[in-house]
Short mmCIF file of C-alpha atoms and ligand atoms in Angstrom, two decimals:
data_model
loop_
_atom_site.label_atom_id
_atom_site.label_comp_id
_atom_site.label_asym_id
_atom_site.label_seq_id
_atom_site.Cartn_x
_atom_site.Cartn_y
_atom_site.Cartn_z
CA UNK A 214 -8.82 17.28 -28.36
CA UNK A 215 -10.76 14.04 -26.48
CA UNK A 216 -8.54 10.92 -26.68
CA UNK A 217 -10.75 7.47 -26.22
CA UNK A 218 -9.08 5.27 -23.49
CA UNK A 219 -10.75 1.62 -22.81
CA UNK A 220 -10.62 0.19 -19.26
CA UNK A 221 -11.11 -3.57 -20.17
CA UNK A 222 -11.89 -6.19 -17.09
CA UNK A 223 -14.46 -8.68 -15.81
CA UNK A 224 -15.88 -6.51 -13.67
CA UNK A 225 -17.15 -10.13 -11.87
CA UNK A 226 -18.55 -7.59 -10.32
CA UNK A 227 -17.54 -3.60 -10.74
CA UNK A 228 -16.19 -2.50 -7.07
CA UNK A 229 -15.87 1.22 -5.43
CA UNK A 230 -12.27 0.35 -6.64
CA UNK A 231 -12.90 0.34 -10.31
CA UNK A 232 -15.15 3.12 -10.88
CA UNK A 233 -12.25 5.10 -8.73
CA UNK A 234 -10.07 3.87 -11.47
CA UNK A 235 -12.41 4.91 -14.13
CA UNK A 236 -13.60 8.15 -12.92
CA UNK A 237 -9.91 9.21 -12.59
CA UNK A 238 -9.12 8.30 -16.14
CA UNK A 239 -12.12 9.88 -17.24
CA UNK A 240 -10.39 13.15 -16.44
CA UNK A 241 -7.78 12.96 -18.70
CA UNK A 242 -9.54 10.91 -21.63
CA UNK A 243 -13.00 10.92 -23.14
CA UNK A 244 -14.94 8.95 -23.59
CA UNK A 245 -13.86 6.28 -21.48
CA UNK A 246 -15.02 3.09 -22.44
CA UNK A 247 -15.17 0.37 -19.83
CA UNK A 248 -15.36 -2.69 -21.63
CA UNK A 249 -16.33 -5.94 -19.87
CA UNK A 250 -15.05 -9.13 -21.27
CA UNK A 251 -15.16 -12.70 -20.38
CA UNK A 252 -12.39 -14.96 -19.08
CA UNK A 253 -12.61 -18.64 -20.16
CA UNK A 254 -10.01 -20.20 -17.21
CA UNK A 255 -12.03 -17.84 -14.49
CA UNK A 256 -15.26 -18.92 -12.91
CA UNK A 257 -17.74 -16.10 -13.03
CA UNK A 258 -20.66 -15.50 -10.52
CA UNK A 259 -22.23 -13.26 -12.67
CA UNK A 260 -23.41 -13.18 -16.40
CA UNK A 261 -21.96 -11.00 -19.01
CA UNK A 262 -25.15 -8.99 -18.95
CA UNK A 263 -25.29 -9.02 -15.16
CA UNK A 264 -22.61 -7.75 -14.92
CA UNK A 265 -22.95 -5.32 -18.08
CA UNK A 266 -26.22 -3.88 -16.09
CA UNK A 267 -24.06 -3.44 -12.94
CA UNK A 268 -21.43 -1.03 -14.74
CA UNK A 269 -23.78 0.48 -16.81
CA UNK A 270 -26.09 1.47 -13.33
CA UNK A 271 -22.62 2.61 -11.47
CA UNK A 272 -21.53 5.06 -14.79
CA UNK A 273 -25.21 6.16 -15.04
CA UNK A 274 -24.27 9.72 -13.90
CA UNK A 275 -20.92 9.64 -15.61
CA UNK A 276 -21.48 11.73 -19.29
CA UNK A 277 -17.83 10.45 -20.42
CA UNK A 278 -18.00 6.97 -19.51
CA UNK A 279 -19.46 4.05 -21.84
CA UNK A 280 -19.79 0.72 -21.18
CA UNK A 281 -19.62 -2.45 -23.49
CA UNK A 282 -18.31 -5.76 -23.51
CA UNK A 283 -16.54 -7.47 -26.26
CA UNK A 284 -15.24 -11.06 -26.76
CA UNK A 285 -11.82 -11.90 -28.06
CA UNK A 286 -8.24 -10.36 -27.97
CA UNK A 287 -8.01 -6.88 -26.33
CA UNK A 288 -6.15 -5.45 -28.46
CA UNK A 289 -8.53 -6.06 -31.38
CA UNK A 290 -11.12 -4.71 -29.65
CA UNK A 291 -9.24 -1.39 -29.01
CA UNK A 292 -8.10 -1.48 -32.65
CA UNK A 293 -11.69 -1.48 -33.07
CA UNK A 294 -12.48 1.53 -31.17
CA UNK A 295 -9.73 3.84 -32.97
CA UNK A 296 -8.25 3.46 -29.80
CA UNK A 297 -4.29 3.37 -28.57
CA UNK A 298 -4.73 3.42 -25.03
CA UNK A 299 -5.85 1.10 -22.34
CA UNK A 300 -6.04 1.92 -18.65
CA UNK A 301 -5.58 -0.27 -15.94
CA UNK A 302 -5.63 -0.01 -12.04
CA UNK A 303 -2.51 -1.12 -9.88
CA UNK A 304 -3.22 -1.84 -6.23
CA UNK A 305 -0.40 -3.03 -5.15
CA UNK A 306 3.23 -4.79 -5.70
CA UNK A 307 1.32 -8.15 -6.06
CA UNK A 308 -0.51 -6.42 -9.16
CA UNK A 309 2.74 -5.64 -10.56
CA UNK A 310 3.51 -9.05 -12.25
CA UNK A 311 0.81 -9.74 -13.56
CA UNK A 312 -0.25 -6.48 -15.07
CA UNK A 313 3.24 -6.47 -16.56
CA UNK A 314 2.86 -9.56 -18.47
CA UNK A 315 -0.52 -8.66 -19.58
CA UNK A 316 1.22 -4.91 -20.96
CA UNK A 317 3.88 -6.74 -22.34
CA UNK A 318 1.65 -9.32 -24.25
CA UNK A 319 -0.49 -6.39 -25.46
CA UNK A 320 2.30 -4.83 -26.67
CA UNK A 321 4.31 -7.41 -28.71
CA UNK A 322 0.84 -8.22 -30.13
CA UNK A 323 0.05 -4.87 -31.37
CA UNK A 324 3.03 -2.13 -30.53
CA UNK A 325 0.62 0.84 -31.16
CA UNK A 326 -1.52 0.26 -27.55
CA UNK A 327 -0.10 1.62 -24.52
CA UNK A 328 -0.75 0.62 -21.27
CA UNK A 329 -1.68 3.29 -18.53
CA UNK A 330 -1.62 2.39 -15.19
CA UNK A 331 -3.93 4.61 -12.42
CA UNK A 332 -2.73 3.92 -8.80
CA UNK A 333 -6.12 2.85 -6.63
CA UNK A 334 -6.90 4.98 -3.75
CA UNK A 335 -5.30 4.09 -0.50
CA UNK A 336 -8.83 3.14 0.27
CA UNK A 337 -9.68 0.88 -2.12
CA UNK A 338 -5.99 -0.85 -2.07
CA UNK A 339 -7.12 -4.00 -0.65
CA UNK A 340 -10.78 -4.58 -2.59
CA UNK A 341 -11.32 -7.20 -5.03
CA UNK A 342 -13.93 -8.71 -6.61
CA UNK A 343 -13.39 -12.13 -4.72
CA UNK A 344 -13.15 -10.53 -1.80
CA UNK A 345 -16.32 -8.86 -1.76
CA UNK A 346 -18.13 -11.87 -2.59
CA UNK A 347 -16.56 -13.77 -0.07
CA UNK A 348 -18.03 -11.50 2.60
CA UNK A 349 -21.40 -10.74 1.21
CA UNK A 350 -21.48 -15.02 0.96
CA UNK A 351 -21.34 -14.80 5.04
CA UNK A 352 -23.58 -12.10 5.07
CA UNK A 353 -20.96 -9.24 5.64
CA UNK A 354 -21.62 -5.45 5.38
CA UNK A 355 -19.70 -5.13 1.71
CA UNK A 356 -21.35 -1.28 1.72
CA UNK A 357 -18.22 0.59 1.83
CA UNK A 358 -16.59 -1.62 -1.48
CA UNK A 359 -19.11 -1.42 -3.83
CA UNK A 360 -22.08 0.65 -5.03
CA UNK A 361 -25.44 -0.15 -3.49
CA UNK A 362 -27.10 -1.87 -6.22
CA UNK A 363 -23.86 -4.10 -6.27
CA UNK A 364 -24.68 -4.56 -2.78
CA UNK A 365 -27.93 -5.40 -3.51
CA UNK A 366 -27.56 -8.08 -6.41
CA UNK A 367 -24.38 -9.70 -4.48
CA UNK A 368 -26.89 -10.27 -1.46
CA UNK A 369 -29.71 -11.46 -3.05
CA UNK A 370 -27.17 -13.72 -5.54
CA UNK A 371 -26.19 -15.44 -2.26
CA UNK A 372 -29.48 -15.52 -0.46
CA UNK A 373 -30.88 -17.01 -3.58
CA UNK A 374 -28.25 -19.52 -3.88
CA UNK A 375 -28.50 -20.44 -0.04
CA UNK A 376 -32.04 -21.47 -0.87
CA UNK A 377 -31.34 -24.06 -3.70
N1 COA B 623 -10.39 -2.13 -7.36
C1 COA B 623 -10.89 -3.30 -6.99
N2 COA B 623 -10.52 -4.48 -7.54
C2 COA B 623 -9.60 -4.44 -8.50
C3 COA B 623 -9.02 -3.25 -8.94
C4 COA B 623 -9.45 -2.05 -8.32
N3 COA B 623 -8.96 -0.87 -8.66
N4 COA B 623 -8.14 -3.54 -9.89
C5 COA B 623 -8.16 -4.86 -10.06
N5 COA B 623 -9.05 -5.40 -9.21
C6 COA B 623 -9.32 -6.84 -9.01
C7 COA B 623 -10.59 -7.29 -9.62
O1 COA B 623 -11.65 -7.12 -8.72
C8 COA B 623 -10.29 -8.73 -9.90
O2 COA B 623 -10.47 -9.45 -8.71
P1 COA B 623 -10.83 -11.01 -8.73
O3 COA B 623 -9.65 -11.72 -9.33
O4 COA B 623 -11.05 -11.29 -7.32
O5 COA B 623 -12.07 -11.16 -9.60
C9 COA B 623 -8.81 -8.72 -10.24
O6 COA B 623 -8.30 -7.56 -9.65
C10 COA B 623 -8.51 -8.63 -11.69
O7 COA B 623 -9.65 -8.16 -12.35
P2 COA B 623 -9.73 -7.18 -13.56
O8 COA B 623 -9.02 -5.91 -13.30
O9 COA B 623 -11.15 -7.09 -13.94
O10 COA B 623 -8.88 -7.87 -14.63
P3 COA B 623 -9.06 -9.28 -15.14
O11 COA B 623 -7.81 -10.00 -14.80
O12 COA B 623 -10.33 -9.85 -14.71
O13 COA B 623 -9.14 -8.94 -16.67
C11 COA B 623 -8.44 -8.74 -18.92
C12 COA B 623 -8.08 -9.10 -17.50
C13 COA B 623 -9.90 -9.02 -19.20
C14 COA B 623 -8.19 -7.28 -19.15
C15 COA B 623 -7.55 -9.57 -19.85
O14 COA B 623 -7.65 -10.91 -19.51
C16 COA B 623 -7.94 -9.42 -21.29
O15 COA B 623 -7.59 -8.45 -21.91
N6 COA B 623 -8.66 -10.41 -21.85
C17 COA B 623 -9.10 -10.41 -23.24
C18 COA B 623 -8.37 -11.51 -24.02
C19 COA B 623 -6.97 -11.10 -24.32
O16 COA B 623 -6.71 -10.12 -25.01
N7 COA B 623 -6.03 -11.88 -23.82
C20 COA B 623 -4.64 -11.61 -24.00
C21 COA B 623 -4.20 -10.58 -22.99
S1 COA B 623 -2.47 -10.52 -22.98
#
């Protein structure tokens, strides 16, 4: 039996850390759906389809793993899938409150969506998105956090914004 599981974020953009996440979960559930979304009250770098065409290049080789985005309430969108469960990464104790509220809220809103939460590699524990962009902004090697056409776009995002 294949059980659909959604990995929703912004993916602002997708790090070593989330396809970890992903890749796990793809495992146990199939397909996996990682499903990009965008976040009015957080400034993004990157487009929706930039950042689309950044998953969709890092799952490329991945048979069980779809990408889309979708607009609006999570939990509609999973209800929209068939879906009951969502996956989501914790890296650390900081996560914790946050991703707690965010189960919580899912869950009073629609009590049939679980919440499954993947511990990130040891690895990966300290990546985020802002992070990475941070260092590739000062020219940093950002090659061991994200895939290299991440790598790629982040650098020539920066380079190109240096110029204007
Ligand atoms: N590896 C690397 N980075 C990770 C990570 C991992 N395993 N897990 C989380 N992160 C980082 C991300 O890089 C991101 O970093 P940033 O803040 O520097 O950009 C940060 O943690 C959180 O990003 P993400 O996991 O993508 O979650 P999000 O907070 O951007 O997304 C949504 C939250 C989209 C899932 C949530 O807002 C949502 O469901 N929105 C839809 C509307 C809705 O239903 N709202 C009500 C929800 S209660």
């Amino acid at each position: 039996m294949s059980t659909i599981a959604i990995y929703p974020g912004t993916f602002d953009p997708i790090t070593l850390g989330h396809m970890s996440i992903a890749q796990r979960a793809a495992t146990i559930f199939s397909p996996v759906v990682v499903a990009i979304t965008e976040m009015p009250d957080k400034e993004e770098t990157f487009s929706l389809k930039e950042r689309y065409d950044m998953v969709f290049e890092a799952f490329r080789d991945n048979d069980n793993i779809i990408v889309e985005s979708f607009s609006g309430l999570l939990v509609d969108y999973v209800k929209s899938k068939g879906a009951s469960v969502v996956i989501r990464g914790m890296r650390a104790i900081a996560d914790f409150e946050y991703e707690f509220q965010l189960a919580l809220a899912n869950r009073k809103l629609s009590p049939s969506i679980e919440t499954l939460f993947f511990m990130t590699d040891n690895e990966y524990l300290f990546i985020s998105s802002s992070m990475v962009k941070s260092i590739a902004k000062h020219h940093g090697d950002i090659s061991s956090f994200v895939p290299h056409h991440v790598a790629y776009k982040l650098h020539t995002h920066f380079a190109d914004t240096r110029e204007k």
